[in-house]
Short mmCIF file of C-alpha atoms and ligand atoms in Angstrom, two decimals:
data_model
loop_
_atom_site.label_atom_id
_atom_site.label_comp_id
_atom_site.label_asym_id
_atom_site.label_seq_id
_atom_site.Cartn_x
_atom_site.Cartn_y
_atom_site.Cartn_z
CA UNK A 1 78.61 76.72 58.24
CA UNK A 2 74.96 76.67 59.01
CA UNK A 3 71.36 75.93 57.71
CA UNK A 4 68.80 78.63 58.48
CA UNK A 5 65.55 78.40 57.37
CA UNK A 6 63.83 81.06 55.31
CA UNK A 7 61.74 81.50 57.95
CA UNK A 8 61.89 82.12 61.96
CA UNK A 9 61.76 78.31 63.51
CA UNK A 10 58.60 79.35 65.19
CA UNK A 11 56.76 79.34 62.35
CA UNK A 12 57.52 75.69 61.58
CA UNK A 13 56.91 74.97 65.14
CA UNK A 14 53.49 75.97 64.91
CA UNK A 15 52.39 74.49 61.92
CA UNK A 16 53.82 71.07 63.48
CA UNK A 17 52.06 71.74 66.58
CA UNK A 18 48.53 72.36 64.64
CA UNK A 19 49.41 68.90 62.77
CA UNK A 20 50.23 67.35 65.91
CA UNK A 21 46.29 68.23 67.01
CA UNK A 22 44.93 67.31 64.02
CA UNK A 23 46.41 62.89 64.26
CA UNK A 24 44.24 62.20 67.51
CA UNK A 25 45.79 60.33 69.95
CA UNK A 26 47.87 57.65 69.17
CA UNK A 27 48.23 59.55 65.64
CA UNK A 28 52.06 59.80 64.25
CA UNK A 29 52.84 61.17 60.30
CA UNK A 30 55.29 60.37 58.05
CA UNK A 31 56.53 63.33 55.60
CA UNK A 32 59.31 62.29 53.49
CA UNK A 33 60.70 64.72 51.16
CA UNK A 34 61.06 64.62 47.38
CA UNK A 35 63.90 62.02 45.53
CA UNK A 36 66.37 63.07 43.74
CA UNK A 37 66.02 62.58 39.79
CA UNK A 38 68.12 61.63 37.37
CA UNK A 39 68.75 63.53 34.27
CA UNK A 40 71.46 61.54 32.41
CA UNK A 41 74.59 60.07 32.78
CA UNK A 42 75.98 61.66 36.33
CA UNK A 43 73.46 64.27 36.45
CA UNK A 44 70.02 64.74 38.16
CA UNK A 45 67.80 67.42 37.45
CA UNK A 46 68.29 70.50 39.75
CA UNK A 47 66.93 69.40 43.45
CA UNK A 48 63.46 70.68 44.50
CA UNK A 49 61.93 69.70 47.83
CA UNK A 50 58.83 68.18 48.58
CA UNK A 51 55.90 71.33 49.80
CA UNK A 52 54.70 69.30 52.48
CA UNK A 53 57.91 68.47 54.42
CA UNK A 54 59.31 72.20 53.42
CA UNK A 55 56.12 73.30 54.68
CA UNK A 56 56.99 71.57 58.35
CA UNK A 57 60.69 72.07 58.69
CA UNK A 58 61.96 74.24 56.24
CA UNK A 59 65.02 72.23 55.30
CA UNK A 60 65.77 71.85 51.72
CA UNK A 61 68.04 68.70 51.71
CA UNK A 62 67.23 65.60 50.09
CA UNK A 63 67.47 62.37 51.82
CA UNK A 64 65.05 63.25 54.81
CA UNK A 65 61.99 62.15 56.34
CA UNK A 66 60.19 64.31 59.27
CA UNK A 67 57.77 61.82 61.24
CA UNK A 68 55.38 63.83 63.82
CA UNK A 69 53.63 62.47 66.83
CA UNK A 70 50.77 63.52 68.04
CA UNK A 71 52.04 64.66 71.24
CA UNK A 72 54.12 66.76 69.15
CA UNK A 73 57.55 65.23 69.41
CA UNK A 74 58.86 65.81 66.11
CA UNK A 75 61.93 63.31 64.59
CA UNK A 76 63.81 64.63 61.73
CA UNK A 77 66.23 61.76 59.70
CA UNK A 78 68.26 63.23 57.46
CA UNK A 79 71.90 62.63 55.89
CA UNK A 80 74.20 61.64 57.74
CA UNK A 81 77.83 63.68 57.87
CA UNK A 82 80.06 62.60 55.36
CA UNK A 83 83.03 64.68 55.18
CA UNK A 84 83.90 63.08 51.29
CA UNK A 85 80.67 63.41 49.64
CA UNK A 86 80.40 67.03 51.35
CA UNK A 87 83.44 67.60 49.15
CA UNK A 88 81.58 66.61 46.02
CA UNK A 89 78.13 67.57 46.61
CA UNK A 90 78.29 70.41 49.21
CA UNK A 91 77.71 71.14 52.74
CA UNK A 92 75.27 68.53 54.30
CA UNK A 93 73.41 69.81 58.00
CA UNK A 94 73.56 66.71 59.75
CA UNK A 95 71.60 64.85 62.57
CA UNK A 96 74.02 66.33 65.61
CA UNK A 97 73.21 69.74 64.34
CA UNK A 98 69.57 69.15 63.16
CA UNK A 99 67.44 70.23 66.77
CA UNK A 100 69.07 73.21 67.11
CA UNK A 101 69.23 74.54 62.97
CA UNK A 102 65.61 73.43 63.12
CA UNK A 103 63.33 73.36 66.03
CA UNK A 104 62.91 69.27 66.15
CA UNK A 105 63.08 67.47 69.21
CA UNK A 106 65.60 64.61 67.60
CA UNK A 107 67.31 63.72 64.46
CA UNK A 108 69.13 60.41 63.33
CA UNK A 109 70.57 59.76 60.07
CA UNK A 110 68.14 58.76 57.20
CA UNK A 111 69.97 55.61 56.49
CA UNK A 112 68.88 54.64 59.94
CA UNK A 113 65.20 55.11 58.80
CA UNK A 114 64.29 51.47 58.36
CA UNK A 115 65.69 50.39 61.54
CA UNK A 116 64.47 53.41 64.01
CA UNK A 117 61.01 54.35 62.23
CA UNK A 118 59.00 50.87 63.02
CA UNK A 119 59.78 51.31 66.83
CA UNK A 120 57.95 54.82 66.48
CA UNK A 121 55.11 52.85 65.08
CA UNK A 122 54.34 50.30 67.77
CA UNK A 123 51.21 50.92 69.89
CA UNK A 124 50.21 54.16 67.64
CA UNK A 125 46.62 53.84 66.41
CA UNK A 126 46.94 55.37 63.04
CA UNK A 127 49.65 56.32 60.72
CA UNK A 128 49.19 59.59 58.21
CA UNK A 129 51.36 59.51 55.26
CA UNK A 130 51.05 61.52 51.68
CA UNK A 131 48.76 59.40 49.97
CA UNK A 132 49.45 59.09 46.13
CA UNK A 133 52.32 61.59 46.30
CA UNK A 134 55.62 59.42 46.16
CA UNK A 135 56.80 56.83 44.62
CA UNK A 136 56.98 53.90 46.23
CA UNK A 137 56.10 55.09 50.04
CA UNK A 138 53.02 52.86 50.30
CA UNK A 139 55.39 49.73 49.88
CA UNK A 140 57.97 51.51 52.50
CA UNK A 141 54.72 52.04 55.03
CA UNK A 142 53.76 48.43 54.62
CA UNK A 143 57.40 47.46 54.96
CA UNK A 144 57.58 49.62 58.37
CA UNK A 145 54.32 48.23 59.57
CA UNK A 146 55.17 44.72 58.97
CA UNK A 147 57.82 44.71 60.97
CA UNK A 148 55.91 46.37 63.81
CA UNK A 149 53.47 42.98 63.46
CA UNK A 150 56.25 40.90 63.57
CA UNK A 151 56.57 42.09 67.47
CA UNK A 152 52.81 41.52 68.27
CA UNK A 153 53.53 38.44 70.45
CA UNK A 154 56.02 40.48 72.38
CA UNK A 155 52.73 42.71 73.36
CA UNK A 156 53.18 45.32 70.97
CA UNK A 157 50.38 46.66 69.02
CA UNK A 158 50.31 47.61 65.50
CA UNK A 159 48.29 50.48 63.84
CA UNK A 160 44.93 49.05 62.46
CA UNK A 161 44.75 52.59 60.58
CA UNK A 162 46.08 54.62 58.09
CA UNK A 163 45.27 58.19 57.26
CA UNK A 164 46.10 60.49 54.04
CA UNK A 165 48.48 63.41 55.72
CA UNK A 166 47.17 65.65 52.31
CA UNK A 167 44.11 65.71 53.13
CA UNK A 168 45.09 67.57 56.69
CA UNK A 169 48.04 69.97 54.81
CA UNK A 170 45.79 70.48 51.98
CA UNK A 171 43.88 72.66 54.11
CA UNK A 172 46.42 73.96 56.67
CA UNK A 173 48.23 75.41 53.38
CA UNK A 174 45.27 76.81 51.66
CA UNK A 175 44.97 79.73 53.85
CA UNK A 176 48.23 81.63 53.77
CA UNK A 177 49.78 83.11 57.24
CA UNK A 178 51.37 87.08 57.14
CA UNK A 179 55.40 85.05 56.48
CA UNK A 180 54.16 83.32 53.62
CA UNK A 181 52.28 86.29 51.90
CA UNK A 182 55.26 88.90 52.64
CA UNK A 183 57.24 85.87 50.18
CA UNK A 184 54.95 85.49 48.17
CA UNK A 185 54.90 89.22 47.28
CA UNK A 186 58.56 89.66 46.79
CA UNK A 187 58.24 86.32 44.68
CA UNK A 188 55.55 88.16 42.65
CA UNK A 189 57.59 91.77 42.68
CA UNK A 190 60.64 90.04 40.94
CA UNK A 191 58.63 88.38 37.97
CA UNK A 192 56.77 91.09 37.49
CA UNK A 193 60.05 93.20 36.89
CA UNK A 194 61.47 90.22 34.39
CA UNK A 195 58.27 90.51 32.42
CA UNK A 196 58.87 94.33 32.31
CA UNK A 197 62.33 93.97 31.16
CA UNK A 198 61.20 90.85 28.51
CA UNK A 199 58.76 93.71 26.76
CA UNK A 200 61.64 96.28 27.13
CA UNK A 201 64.45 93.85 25.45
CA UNK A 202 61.74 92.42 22.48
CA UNK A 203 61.03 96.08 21.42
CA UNK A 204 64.29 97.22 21.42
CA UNK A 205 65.90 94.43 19.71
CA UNK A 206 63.07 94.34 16.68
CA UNK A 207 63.64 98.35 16.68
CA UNK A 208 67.20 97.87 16.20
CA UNK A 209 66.88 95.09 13.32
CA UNK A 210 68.13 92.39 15.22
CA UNK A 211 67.08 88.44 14.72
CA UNK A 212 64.56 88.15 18.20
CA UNK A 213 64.23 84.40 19.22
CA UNK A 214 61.56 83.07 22.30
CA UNK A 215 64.91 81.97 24.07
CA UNK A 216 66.19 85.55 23.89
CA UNK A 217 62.69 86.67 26.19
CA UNK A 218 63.12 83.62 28.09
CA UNK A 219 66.77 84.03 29.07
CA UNK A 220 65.74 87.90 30.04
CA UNK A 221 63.55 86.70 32.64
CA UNK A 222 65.77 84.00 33.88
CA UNK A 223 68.65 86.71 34.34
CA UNK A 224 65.79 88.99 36.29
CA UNK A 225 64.79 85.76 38.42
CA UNK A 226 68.32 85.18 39.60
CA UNK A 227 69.66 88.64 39.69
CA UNK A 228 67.01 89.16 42.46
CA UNK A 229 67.29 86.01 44.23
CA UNK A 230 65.06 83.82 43.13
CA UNK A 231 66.20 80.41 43.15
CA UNK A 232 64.65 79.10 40.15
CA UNK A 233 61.29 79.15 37.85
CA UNK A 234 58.36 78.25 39.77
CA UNK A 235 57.57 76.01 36.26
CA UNK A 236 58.97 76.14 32.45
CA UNK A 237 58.48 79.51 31.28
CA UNK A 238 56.32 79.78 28.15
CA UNK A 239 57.82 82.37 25.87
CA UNK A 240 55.14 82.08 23.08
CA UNK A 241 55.35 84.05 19.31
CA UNK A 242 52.87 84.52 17.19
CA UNK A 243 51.07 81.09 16.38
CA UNK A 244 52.76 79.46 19.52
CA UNK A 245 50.52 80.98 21.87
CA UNK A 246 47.67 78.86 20.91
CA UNK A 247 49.54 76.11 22.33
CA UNK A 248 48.66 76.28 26.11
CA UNK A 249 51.98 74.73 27.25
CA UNK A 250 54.13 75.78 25.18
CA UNK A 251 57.79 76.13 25.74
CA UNK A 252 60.28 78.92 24.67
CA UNK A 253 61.88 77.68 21.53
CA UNK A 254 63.89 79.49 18.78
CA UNK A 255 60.92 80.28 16.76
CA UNK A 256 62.01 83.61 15.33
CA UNK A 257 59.27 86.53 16.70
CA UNK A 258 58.78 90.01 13.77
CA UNK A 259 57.18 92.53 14.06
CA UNK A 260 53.80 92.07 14.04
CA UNK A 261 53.50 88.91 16.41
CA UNK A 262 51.70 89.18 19.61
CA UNK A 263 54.14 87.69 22.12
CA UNK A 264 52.51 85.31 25.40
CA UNK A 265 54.82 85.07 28.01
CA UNK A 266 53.53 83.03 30.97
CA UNK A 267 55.94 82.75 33.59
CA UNK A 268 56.92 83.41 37.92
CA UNK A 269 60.11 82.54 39.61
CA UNK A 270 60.18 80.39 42.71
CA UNK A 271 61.37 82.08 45.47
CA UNK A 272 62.21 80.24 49.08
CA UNK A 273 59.73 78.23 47.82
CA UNK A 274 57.23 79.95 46.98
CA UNK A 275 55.62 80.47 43.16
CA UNK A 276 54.27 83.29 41.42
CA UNK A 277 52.56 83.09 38.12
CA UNK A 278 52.09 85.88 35.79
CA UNK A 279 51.14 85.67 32.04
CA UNK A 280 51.09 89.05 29.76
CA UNK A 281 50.46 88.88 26.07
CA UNK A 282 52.20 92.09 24.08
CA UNK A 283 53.22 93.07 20.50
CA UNK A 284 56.57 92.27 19.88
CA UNK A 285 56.92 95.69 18.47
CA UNK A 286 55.23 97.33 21.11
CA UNK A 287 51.96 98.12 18.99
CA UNK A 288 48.76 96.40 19.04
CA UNK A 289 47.45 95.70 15.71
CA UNK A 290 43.47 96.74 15.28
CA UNK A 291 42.31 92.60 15.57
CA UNK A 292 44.83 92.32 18.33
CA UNK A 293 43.71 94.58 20.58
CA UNK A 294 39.90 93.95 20.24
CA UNK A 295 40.73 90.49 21.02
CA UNK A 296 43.23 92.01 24.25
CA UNK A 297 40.58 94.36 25.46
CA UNK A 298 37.77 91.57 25.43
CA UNK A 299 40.43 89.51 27.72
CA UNK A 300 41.33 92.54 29.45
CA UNK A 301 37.41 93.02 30.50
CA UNK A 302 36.72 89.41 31.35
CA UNK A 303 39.77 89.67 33.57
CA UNK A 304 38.61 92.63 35.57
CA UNK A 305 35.04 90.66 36.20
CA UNK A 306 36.94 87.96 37.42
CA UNK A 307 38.90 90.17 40.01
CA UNK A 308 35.53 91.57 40.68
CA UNK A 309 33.75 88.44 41.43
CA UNK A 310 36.90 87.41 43.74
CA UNK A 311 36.46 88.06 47.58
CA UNK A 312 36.06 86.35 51.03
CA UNK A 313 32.22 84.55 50.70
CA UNK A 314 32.79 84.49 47.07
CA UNK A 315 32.77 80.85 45.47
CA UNK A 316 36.17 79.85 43.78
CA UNK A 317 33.56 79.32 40.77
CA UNK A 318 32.27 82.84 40.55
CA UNK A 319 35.08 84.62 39.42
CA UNK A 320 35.36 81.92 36.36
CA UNK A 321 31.41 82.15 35.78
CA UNK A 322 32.15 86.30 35.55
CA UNK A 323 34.85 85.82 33.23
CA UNK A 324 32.97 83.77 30.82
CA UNK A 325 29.88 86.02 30.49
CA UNK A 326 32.03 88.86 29.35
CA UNK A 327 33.63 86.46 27.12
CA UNK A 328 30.74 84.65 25.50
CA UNK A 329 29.39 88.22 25.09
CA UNK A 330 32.56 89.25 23.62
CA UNK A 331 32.96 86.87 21.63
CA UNK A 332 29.52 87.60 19.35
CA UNK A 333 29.88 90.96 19.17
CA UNK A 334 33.56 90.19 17.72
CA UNK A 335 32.03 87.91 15.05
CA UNK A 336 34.61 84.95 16.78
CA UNK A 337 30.52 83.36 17.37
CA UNK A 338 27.44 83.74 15.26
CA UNK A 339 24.60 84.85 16.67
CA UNK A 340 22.93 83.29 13.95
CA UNK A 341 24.39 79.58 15.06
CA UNK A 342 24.74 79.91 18.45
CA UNK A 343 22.46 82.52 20.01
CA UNK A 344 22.30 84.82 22.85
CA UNK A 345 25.43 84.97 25.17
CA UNK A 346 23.58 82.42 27.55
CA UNK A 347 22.84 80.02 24.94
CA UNK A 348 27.08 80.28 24.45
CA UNK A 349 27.66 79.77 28.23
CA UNK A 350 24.64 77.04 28.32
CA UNK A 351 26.18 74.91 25.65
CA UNK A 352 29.94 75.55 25.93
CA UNK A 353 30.67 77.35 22.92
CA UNK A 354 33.06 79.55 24.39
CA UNK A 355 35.09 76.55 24.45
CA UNK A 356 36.48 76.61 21.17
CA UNK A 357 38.76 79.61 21.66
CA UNK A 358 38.77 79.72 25.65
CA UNK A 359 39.26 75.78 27.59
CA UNK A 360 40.55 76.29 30.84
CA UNK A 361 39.33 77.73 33.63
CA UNK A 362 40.22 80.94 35.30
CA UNK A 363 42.48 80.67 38.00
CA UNK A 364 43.90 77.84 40.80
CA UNK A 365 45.06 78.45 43.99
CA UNK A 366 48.58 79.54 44.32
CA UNK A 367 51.20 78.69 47.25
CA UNK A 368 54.48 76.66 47.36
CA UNK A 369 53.19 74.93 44.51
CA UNK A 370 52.12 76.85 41.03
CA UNK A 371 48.95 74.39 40.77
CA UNK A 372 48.77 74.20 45.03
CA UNK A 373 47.17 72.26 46.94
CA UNK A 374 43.77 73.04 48.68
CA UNK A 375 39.85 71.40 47.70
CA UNK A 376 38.18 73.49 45.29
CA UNK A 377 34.81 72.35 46.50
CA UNK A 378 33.85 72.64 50.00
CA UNK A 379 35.52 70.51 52.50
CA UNK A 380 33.29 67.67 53.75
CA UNK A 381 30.41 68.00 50.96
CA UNK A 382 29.77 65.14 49.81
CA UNK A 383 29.01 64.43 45.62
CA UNK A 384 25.38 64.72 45.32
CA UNK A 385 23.26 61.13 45.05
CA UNK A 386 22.63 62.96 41.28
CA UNK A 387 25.97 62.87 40.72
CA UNK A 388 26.06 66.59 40.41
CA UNK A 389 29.46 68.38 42.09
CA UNK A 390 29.70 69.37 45.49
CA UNK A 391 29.49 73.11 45.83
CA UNK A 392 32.44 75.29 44.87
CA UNK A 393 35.15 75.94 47.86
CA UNK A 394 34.07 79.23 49.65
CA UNK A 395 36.66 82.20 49.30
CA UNK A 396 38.53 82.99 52.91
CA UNK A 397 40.90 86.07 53.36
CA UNK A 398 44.29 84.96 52.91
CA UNK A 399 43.81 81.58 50.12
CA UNK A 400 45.83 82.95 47.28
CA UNK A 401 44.71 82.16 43.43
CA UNK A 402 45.45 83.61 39.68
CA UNK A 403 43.12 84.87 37.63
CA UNK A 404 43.72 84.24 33.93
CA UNK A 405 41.37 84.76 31.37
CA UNK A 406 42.32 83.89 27.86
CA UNK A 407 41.55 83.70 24.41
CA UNK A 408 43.17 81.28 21.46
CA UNK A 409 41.56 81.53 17.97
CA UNK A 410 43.11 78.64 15.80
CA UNK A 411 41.71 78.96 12.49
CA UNK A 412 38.22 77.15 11.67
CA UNK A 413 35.50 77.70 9.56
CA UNK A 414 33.17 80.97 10.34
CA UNK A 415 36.83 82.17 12.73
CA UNK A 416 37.63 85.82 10.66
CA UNK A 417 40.74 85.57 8.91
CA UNK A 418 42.28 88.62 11.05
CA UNK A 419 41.61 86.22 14.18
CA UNK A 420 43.98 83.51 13.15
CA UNK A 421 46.56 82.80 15.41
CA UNK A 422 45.84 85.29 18.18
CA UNK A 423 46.25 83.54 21.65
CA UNK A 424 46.04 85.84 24.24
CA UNK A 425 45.97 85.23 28.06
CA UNK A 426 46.18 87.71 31.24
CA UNK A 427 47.41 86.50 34.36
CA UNK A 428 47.63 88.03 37.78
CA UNK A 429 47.86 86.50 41.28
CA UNK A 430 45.15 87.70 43.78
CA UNK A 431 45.23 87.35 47.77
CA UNK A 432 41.64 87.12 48.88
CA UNK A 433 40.58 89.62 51.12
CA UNK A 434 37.33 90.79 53.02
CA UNK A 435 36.44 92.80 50.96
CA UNK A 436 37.69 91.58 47.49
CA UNK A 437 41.05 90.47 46.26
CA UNK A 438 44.55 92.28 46.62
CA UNK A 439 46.70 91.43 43.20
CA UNK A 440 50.33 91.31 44.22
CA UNK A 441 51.33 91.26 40.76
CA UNK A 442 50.75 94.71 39.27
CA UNK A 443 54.41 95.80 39.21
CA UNK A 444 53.96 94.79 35.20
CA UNK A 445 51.26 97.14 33.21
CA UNK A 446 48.47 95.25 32.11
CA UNK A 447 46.24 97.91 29.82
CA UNK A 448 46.90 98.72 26.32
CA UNK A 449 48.58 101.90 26.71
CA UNK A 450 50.03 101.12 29.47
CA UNK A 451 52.20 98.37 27.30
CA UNK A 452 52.76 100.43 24.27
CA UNK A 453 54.22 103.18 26.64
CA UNK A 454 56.04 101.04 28.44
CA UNK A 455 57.78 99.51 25.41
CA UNK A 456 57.99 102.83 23.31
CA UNK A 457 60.27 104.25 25.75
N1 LIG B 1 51.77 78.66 34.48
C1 LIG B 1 50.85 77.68 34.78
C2 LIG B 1 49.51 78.21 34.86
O1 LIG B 1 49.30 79.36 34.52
O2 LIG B 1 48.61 77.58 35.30
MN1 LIG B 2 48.41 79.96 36.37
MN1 LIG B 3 50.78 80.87 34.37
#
């Protein structure tokens, strides 16, 4: 038995090697990954990695801790053997067999941590770490440093620095690399076939009579996940009917879903750690209602602005500022907004009145994370003396977002009764190219006819 990687050891050796240039000399990082969590008695929720170390070494275990020098030398600890708890918990890798199953120079067991970490430390300038990203690591950094000081009179130095290891990932991971795209693809392929089979199973239970719960959807795309490979969601699926969909985080429950409903389903596996994210909005039944689909082709529209507005030069803003001119528009000539009350389509954009029915914005960027990581204003702008933000993040080929436009009409005063309850949202995941944006997540129909054919058949 073995642990391979999802990826050829190169890869991780490279991205070490560009950290390694990035910590200046006398520069060394510490990358723990993730704790495990406890769910109740004898249980912990199902184990999920920390990006950053995954990112670097592409081991999955818990228990481990990658630390970096700057001249590249790369340290894994991790757990030790342990031929009992192997029996209980499963197959551990092990420090003997670490270099060679992963590409790092040495390993030692991660119980040895406290004792073989501080030595690393002496005479290094500054230490990176994950700032704000674990529990409890700032205490263990002061703990390591402290007992580097308690060598000074012995001649060693201590680090008089300390430096936030995100801030250097953030943008290493931003801009995706040919591996990670090809995953994130098949990622993207597979939940776009469990949202195709989640339409398929809610038309053809309501056609054949039968009570249709949000856990039945959910558990469809679960199966589709898994039978493919996945290893898990990439976050809770939201299996929304009817009403529900107004609620942006919404959970599949057991709310019963007729005929009638609009159904919001807003989920992506994860898979070798990667997330897609695709949301789709359809009649249970597989039949728009009139109200329905004027509100779906209005989302529809601002969604195909959005992809518009999405390419390399482009500001991460502009797609969002596209979206929301089609949508204030939209949104008068629907009746949803009063021209009356609130004016042209600029006066709606100028004073936020869009906001009622649409409140978050139109995409994030995408990666090993669903939210990932990456600056969404330009790196090294600083906030204006005004206080005004520094200038939206500048698209490059290769950064990966969604783009997911929505609509939820709650009932208020002046909303059309034949609104109420509609929550619609449209999401797709978009690679940014040169010349505009490749969607890797078009395996799922996304126009009106395309749905009700799709779920008549
Ligand atoms: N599923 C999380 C999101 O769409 O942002
Ligand atoms: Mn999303
Ligand atoms: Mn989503």
């Amino acid at each position: 038995m073995n642990y391979t990687p999802p990826l050829p050891l190169t890869v991780y050796a490279e991205r070490r090697a560009r950290l390694a240039a990035q910590l200046g000399a006398g520069g060394i990082a510490i990358v723990p990954t993730a704790p495990e969590h406890a769910r109740n008695r004898d249980n912990v929720y199902d184990y999920r990695h920390d990006s950053y170390f995954f990112y670097l070494t592409g081991f999955t275990e818990p228990n481990a801790t990658l630390v970096l020098q700057a001249n590249g030398q790369a340290t894994l600890f991790c757990q030790p053997k342990d031929l009992e708890r192997e029996i209980w918990d499963g197959y551990r890798l092990g420090p003997e067999a670490a270099p060679a199953a992963l590409g790092v120079q040495a390993a030692h067991a991660s119980t040895d941590l406290d004792s073989l970490l501080p030595p690393l430390l002496d005479n290094q300038h500054c230490v990176w770490w994950p700032f704000a990203t674990h529990d409890g690591l700032a205490a263990r950094v002061e703990n390591w440093l402290a007992n580097v000081r308690q060598r000074v009179r012995s001649g060693v130095q201590c680090p008089t620095r300390q430096g936030d290891l995100c801030h250097l990932l953030d943008e290493m991971r931003l801009v995706k690399d040919a591996h990670e795209l090809a995953t994130m693809q098949r990622a993207a392929t597979i939940s776009a076939q469990a949202h195709v089979r989640a339409m398929r199973t809610s038309a053809r239970m309501l056609r054949a009579g039968q009570d249709l719960r949000e856990y039945h959807l959910d558990a469809e795309l679960m199966h589709t996940f898994r039978q493919h490979g996945a290893q898990s969601e990439a976050y809770p699926s939201i299996v929304a009917g009817g009403a529900n969909a107004c609620v942006l985080h919404y959970r599949a429950g057991s709310t019963p879903i007729r005929a009638g409903d609009l159904v919001l389903i807003d989920a992506g596996c994860e898979l070798d750690g990667y997330a897609s994210d695709i949301t789709r909005t359809f009649p249970a039944n597989g039949v728009f209602t009139g109200p329905q689909r004027d509100v779906y082709q209005l989302v529809l529209e601002s969604q195909k602005a959005a992809i518009a507005a999405t390419r390399a030069g482009a500001r991460f803003s502009d797609p969002h500022e596209a979206c929301v001119a089609v949508l204030a528009q939209g949104l008068l000539d629907l009746g949803l907004l009063q021209a009356d009350q609130h004016g042209s389509a600029q006066d709606v954009i100028a004073n936020r009145a869009y906001f009622q029915f649409y409140m978050h914005r139109t995409g994030h960027w995408l990666g090993m994370d669903v939210h990932d990581c990456g600056s969404y204003t330009e790196p090294g702008a600083a906030p204006a003396a005004d206080g005004t933000q520094p200038p939206s993040r500048i698209l490059q080929p290769g950064m990966c977002m969604t783009i997911e436009p929505g609509l939820y009409i709650r009932p208020a005063e002046g909303v059309p009764e034949h609104f109420h309850h509609i929550g619609i949202r449209i999401e797709d995941d978009a690679v940014v190219t040169e010349s505009g944006c490749q969607l890797t997540t078009r395996d799922v129909p996304v126009e009106v006819g395309e749905i009700e054919a799709l779920m008549r058949d």
